Short mmCIF file of C-alpha atoms in Angstrom, two decimals:
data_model
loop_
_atom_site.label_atom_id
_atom_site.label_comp_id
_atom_site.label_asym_id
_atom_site.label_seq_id
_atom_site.Cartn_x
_atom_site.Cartn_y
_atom_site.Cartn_z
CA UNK B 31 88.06 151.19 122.15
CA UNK B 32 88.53 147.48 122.76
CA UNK B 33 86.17 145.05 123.19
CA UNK B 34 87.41 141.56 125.26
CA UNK B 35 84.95 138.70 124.34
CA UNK B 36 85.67 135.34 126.92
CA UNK B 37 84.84 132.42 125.44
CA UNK B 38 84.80 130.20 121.93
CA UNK B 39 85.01 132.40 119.50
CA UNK B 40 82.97 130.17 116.75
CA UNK B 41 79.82 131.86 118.18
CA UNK B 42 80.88 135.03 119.23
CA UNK B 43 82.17 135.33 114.98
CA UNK B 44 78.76 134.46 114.17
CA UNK B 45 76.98 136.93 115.59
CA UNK B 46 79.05 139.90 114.01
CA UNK B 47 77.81 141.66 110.75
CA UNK B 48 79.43 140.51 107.42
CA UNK B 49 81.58 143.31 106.33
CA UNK B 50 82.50 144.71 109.46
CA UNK B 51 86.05 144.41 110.34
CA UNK B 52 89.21 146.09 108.43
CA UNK B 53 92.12 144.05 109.60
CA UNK B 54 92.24 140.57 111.22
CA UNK B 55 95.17 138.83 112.40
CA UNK B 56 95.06 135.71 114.02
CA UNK B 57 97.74 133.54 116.06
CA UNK B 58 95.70 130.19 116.39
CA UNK B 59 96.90 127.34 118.22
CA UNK B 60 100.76 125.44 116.40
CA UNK B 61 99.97 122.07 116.78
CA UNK B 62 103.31 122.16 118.59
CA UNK B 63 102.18 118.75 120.66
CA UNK B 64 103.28 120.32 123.87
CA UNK B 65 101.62 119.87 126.76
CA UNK B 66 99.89 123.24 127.82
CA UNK B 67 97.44 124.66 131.08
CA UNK B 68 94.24 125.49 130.80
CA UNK B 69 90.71 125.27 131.42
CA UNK B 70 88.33 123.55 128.97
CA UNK B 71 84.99 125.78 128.52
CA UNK B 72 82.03 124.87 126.09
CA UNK B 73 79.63 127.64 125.55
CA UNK B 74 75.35 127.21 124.15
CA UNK B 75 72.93 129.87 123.09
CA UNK B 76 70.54 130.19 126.28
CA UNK B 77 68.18 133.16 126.65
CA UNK B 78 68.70 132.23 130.42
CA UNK B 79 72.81 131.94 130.25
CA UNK B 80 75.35 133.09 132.84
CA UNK B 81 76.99 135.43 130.42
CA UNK B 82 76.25 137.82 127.72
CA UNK B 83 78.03 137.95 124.30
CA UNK B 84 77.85 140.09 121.20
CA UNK B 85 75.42 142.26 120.76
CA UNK B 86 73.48 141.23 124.17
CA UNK B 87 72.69 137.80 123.21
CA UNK B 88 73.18 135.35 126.32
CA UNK B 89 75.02 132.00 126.36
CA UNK B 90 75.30 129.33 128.88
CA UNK B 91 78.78 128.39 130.02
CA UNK B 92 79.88 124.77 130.88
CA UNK B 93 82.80 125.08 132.70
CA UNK B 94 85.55 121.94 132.77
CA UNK B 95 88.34 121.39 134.91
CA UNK B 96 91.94 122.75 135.15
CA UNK B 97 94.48 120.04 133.47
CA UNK B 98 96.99 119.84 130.99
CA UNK B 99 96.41 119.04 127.18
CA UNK B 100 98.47 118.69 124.20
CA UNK B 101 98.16 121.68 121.79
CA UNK B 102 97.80 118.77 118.98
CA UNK B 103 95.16 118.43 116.76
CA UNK B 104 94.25 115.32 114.57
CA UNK B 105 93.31 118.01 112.15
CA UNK B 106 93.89 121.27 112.78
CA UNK B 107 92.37 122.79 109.44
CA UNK B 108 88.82 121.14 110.77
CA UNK B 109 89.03 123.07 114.01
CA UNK B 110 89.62 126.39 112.16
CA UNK B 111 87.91 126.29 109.01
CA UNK B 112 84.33 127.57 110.55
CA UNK B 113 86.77 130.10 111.94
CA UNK B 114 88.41 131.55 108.89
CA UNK B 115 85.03 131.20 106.90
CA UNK B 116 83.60 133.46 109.36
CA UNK B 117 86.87 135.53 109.45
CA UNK B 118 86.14 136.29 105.38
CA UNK B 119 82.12 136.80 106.16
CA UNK B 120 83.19 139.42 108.42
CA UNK B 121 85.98 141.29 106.56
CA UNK B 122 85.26 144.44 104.39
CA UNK B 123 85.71 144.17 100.86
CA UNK B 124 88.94 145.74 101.03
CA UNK B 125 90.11 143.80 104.32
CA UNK B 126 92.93 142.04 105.12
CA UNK B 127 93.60 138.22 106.79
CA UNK B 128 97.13 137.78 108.50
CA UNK B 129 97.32 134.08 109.60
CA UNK B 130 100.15 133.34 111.99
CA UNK B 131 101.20 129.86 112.23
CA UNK B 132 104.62 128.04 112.17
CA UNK B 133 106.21 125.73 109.35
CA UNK B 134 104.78 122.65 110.94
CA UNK B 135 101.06 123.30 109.52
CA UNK B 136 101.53 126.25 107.28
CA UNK B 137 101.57 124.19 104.38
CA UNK B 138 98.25 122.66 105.37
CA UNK B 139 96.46 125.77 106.31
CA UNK B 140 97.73 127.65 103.06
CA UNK B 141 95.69 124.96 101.01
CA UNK B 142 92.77 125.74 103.98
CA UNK B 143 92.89 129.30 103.01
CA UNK B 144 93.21 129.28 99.33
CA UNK B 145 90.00 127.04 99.30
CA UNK B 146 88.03 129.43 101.74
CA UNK B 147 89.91 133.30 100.23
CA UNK B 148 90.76 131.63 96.78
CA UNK B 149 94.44 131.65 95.54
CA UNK B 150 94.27 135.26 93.51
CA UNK B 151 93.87 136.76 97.07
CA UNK B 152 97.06 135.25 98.33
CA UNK B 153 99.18 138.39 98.69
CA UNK B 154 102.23 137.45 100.84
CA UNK B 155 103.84 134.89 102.84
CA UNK B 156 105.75 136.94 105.25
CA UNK B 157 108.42 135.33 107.31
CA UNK B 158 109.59 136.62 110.56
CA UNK B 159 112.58 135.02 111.84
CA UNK B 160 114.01 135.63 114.89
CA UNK B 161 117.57 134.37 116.37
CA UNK B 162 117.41 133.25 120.18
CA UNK B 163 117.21 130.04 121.88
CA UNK B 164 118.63 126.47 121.89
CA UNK B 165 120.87 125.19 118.51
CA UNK B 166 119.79 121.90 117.50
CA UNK B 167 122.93 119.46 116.71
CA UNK B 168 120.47 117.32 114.62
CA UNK B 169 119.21 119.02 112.16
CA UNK B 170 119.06 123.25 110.97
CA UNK B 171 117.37 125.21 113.58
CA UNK B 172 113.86 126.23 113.30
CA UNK B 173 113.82 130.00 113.95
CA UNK B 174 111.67 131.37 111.67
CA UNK B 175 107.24 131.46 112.11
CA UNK B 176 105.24 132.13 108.76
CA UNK B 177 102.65 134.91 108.31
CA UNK B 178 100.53 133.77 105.30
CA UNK B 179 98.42 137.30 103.91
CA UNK B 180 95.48 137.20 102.32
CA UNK B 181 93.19 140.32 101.08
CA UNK B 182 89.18 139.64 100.28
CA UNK B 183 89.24 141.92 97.52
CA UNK B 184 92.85 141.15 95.59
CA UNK B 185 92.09 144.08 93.43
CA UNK B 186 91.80 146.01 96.16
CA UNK B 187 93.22 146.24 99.72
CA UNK B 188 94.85 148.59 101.95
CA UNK B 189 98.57 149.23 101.83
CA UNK B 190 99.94 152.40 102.97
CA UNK B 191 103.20 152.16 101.44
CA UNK B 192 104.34 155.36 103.25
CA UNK B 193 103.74 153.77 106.34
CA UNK B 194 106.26 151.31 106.11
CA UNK B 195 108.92 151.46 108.80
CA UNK B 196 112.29 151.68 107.26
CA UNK B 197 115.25 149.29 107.98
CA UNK B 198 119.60 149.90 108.09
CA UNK B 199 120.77 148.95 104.33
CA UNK B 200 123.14 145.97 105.43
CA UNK B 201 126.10 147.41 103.03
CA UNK B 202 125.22 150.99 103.63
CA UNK B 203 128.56 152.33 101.27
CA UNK B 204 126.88 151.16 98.27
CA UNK B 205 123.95 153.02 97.83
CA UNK B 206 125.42 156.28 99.14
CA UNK B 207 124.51 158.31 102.08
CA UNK B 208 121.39 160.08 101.40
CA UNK B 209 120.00 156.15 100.90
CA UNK B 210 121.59 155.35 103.72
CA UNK B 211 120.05 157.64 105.57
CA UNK B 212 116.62 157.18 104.80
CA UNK B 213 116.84 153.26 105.29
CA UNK B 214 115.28 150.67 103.31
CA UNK B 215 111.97 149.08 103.25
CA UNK B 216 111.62 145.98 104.40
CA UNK B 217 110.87 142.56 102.56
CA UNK B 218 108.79 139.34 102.95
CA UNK B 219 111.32 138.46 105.68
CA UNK B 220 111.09 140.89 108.51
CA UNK B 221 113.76 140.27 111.08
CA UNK B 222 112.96 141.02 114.46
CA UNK B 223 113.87 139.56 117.90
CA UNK B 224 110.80 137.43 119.80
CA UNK B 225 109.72 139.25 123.45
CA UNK B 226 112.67 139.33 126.01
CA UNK B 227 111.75 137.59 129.09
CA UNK B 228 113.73 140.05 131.04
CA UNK B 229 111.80 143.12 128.99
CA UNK B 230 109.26 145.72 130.00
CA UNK B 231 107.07 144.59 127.17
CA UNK B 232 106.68 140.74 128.31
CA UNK B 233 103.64 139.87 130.07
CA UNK B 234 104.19 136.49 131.01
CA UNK B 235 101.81 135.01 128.15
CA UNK B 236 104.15 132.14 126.74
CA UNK B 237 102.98 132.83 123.50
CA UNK B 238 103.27 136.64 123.43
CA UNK B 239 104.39 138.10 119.67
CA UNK B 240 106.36 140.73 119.80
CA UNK B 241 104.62 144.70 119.04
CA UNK B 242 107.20 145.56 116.37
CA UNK B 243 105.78 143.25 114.49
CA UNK B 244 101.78 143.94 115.12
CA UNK B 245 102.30 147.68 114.78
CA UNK B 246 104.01 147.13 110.88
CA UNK B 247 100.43 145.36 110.18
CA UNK B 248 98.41 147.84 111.79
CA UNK B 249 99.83 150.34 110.40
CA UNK B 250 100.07 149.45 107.09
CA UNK B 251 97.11 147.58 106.36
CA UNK B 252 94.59 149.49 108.04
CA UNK B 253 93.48 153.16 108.72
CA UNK B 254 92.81 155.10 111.82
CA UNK B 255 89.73 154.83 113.74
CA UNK B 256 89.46 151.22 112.06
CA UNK B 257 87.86 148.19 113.48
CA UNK B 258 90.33 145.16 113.74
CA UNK B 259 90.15 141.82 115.65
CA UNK B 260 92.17 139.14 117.07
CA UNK B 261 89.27 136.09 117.61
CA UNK B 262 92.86 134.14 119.35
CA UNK B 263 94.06 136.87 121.49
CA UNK B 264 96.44 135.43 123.97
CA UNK B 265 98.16 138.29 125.43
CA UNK B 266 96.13 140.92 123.44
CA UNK B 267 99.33 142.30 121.62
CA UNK B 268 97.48 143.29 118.95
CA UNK B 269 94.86 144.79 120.60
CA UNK B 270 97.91 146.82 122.56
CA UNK B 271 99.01 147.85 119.23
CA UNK B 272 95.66 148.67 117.30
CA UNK B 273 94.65 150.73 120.41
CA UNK B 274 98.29 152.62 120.10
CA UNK B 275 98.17 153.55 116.72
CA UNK B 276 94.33 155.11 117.03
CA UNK B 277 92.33 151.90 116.03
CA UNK B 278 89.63 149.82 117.60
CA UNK B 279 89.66 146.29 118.27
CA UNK B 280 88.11 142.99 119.16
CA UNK B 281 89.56 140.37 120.82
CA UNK B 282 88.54 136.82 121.83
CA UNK B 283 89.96 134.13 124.09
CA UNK B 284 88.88 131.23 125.97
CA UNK B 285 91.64 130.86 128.44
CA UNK B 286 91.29 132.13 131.82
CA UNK B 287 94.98 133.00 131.78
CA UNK B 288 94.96 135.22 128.65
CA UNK B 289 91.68 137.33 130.27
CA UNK B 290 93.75 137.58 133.38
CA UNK B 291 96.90 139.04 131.40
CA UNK B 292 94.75 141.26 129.16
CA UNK B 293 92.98 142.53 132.67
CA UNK B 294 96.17 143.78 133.98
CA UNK B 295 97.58 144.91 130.61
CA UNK B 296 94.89 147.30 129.63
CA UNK B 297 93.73 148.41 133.30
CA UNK B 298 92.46 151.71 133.57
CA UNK B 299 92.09 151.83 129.75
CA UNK B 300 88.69 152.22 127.52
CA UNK B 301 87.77 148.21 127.05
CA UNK B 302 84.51 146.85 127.34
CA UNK B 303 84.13 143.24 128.89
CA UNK B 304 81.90 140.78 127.55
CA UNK B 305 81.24 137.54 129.82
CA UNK B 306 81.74 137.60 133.27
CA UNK B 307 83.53 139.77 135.54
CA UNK B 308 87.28 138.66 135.33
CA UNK B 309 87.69 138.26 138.74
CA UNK B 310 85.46 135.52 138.43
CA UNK B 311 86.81 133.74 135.75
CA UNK B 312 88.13 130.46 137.22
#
């Protein structure tokens, strides 16, 4: 089951019950300074609002115009940590935090996180790099995004080692062939290529991540018929891949674009809609 909230997701993550999620990963916003489309929504508690949220409670949506911004914050640690602290709130005691960012704030946020988790439940900082696009001649090319991991409980969090996708041994003659074989797991750096644009899989989302690398966290770090969430959904890849592997899922977004995508992507399958009808969402 999936559940598509539209709107900010500050009060949509206070509403939920503490200790109610398994698995959240999150792909906020880079801080890229690149001019992006959208619409700017605010959204009040009104008994009387246009649209209802989690669990029935109504809110009143002020809708802005269509224009361009800069995704650039002055701060971006103030917009997201009411976010995060919620995100913890919300987690079971043996859940797990992925936070997806790139190495232009990850430094930042990692401070952000060790304040809110604490730094005993740092667990991993995965990176996932990826070799396509444009060489710079000025300096090493950036092709690499960081995936910082933190568990609530860091005595206690779920890892199903046996879930682990294996990879190719890179020198496959010295380890022998029943190693070879079976393949290696994989470490803090997980290569993988980013969506083609030419590829079945691509929605059109400009920020889509790729499913090889949601289904490794699903299926590692949580448990079938778990409840998992995405409160920056985008494309809802990981809702695509927490609803393939057997778990359920929340997702949030604010952009009109990203309900539009996630309307067409999961047509005709089991996902409840909370806010107005998509085909009304400006």
């Amino acid at each position: 089951m999936l559940d598509i909230f539209f709107g900010d997701n500050l009060p949509f993550l206070r509403d939920m019950a503490g200790s109610s999620v398994n698995l959240i990963y999150i792909d906020p916003p880079f801080n890229t300074g690149k001019t992006q489309q959208r619409t700017s929504l605010s959204t009040v508690r009104d008994e009387k609002g246009d649209r209802v949220g989690f669990k029935g409670l109504r809110y009143k949506t002020i809708r802005r115009e269509t224009r361009g911004y800069h995704d650039s914050f002055e701060d971006l640690p103030a917009f997201l940590r009411p976010r995060l602290e919620e995100a913890r709130r919300i987690l079971t005691d043996d859940g797990s935090l992925f936070f997806h960012i790139d190495y232009r704030e990850s430094h930042y946020c990692k401070i952000m996180l060790d304040e809110i988790f604490g730094r005993r439940s740092f667990i991993n900082e995965i990176i996932w790099a990826y070799d396509y696009g444009a060489r710079s001649k000025r300096r090493w090319s950036a092709k690499h995004d960081n995936i910082l991991w933190y568990a609530k409980n860091p005595e206690s969090y779920v890892f199903n080692y046996e879930s682990i996708d294996r990879i190719p041994y890179m020198a496959p003659e010295l380890v022998g062939p029943e190693k070879a074989a079976r393949g290696k797991t994989p470490t803090d750096v997980w290569w993988h290529t980013i969506v083609s644009p030419n590829g079945k899989e691509k929605t059109g989302y400009a920020t889509q991540k790729p499913l090889g690398i949601l289904r490794r966290i699903v299926k590692v770090h949580s448990r079938p018929g778990d409840m998992l969430c995405d409160f920056f959904a985008g494309s809802g890849s990981f809702g695509a891949a927490a609803r393939e592997l057997g778990r359920n899922c929340i997702l949030m977004d604010e952009n009109p674009e990203a309900l539009r995508v996630m309307e067409r992507r999961f047509a005709g399958a089991d996902v409840r809609w909370h806010g107005w009808p998509v085909s009304e969402i400006a």
